[in-house]
């Protein structure tokens, strides 16, 4: 049994609470704090991220540390695709550069499943990277959460 406190909004999700959950996840990932991000997942959460399989918060934290060491100046936008009961489907795009200065935009989809406490117990992510020039970047806010007035994916034509 988990000793974690509930992480509202809790399932079953509505359009409003699914959008709130997605924005909370986006904001947390844009902070790039592996410890903070990992707390949104159940202690035994199962992930597939591209071709990598993870289980549990310690694996998630280690993955995020590696990720943000190589994906520099990372900025992410997420959007609800669909929701039902305790599941949310998300589409996203993020921009980053590597240590050589090459910029990328990664496009992907995630399927999320939550437990009764609102912790994500399953995350399945499919992601593709596109090489872009710095002039093709669309995310220009200061590092951290996306400002509320910054366009979302649909607004940007992504």
XYZ file of C-alpha atoms in Angstrom:
158
model
C 0.000 0.000 0.000
C 1.295 3.438 -0.969
C 1.915 6.086 1.686
C 1.771 8.819 -0.922
C -0.700 11.659 -0.518
C -3.350 12.043 -3.226
C -2.256 14.122 -6.253
C -5.390 15.820 -7.549
C -7.051 15.984 -9.873
C -8.095 12.393 -9.327
C -9.772 9.995 -11.736
C -12.280 9.667 -13.211
C -11.214 12.595 -15.385
C -13.361 15.190 -17.121
C -12.230 17.424 -19.984
C -11.303 20.080 -17.430
C -9.453 17.819 -14.979
C -7.615 15.960 -17.773
C -6.384 19.309 -19.153
C -5.367 20.366 -15.641
C -3.425 17.114 -15.090
C -1.642 17.510 -18.429
C -0.660 21.129 -17.735
C 0.626 20.167 -14.273
C 2.798 17.467 -15.870
C 4.061 19.893 -18.521
C 4.979 22.478 -15.888
C 6.782 19.899 -13.747
C 8.808 18.548 -16.697
C 9.729 22.109 -17.735
C 11.235 22.634 -14.267
C 13.569 19.696 -15.085
C 13.766 18.493 -11.473
C 13.932 14.661 -11.536
C 12.953 14.293 -7.873
C 9.908 16.543 -8.229
C 8.802 14.904 -11.477
C 9.210 11.377 -10.096
C 6.754 12.073 -7.260
C 3.884 12.260 -9.776
C 4.401 8.548 -10.506
C 3.402 5.613 -8.337
C 6.309 3.919 -6.511
C 6.074 0.953 -8.911
C 5.166 2.936 -12.047
C 5.929 1.200 -15.344
C 7.210 3.132 -18.354
C 8.070 2.547 -21.943
C 9.927 5.553 -23.295
C 10.962 5.010 -26.917
C 12.765 1.637 -26.649
C 13.634 1.962 -22.942
C 11.653 0.168 -20.241
C 11.611 1.526 -16.689
C 9.993 0.469 -13.441
C 9.704 2.514 -10.271
C 10.624 6.007 -9.178
C 14.358 5.329 -8.882
C 14.519 4.221 -12.540
C 12.446 7.264 -13.523
C 14.734 9.660 -11.644
C 17.862 8.110 -13.175
C 16.293 8.322 -16.645
C 15.368 11.996 -16.188
C 18.861 12.886 -14.920
C 20.381 11.307 -18.058
C 17.771 12.927 -20.301
C 18.275 16.479 -19.098
C 22.072 16.179 -19.161
C 21.953 15.582 -22.912
C 18.758 17.475 -23.889
C 19.849 21.037 -23.122
C 17.578 24.094 -22.904
C 14.622 21.688 -22.889
C 11.153 23.200 -23.362
C 7.982 21.109 -23.614
C 4.346 21.605 -24.590
C 1.718 18.900 -23.924
C -1.898 18.712 -25.051
C -4.761 16.353 -24.205
C -5.692 14.109 -27.098
C -8.364 12.044 -25.317
C -9.365 10.866 -21.848
C -11.570 8.240 -20.240
C -11.986 7.235 -16.604
C -8.405 6.896 -15.236
C -6.570 7.281 -18.562
C -5.341 10.259 -20.555
C -3.825 10.250 -24.053
C -1.430 13.127 -24.647
C 0.403 14.517 -27.635
C 3.467 16.652 -27.115
C 6.429 18.338 -28.709
C 9.598 19.574 -27.080
C 12.663 21.435 -28.251
C 16.232 21.035 -27.076
C 19.792 21.123 -28.314
C 22.678 18.745 -27.783
C 26.153 19.632 -26.550
C 27.263 20.447 -30.125
C 24.526 23.091 -30.434
C 22.295 21.098 -32.813
C 18.610 21.824 -32.187
C 15.837 19.226 -32.292
C 12.086 19.129 -31.997
C 10.790 15.846 -30.597
C 7.191 14.887 -31.390
C 5.358 12.229 -29.473
C 2.323 10.610 -27.961
C 1.876 9.269 -24.467
C -0.713 7.022 -22.913
C -1.125 7.545 -19.182
C -2.926 5.391 -16.610
C -3.501 6.623 -13.048
C -4.185 4.939 -9.735
C -6.876 6.055 -7.280
C -4.469 8.573 -5.674
C -3.908 10.356 -8.986
C -0.377 8.942 -9.362
C 0.601 7.759 -12.815
C 1.069 4.009 -12.727
C 1.762 3.517 -16.434
C 3.324 5.743 -19.105
C 3.796 4.565 -22.675
C 5.629 7.090 -24.872
C 6.402 7.019 -28.580
C 8.745 9.804 -29.683
C 10.442 10.933 -32.913
C 13.189 13.560 -33.161
C 13.434 16.071 -35.995
C 16.631 18.040 -36.591
C 15.780 21.756 -36.802
C 17.804 24.921 -37.211
C 17.883 27.395 -34.367
C 15.824 29.786 -36.519
C 13.052 27.131 -36.757
C 12.539 27.047 -32.989
C 9.038 27.928 -31.775
C 9.590 27.812 -27.999
C 11.345 30.955 -26.807
C 10.174 31.451 -23.234
C 12.736 31.574 -20.398
C 13.625 28.149 -18.994
C 10.904 26.854 -16.682
C 7.143 26.486 -17.136
C 5.547 27.781 -20.330
C 3.928 31.180 -19.758
C 0.132 31.066 -19.696
C -0.064 33.376 -22.734
C 2.325 31.272 -24.868
C 0.558 29.377 -27.680
C -0.048 25.646 -27.314
C 0.615 22.909 -29.860
C -2.537 23.430 -31.905
C -2.036 27.209 -31.939
C 1.514 26.707 -33.249
C 0.362 24.343 -35.985
C 2.168 21.404 -34.396
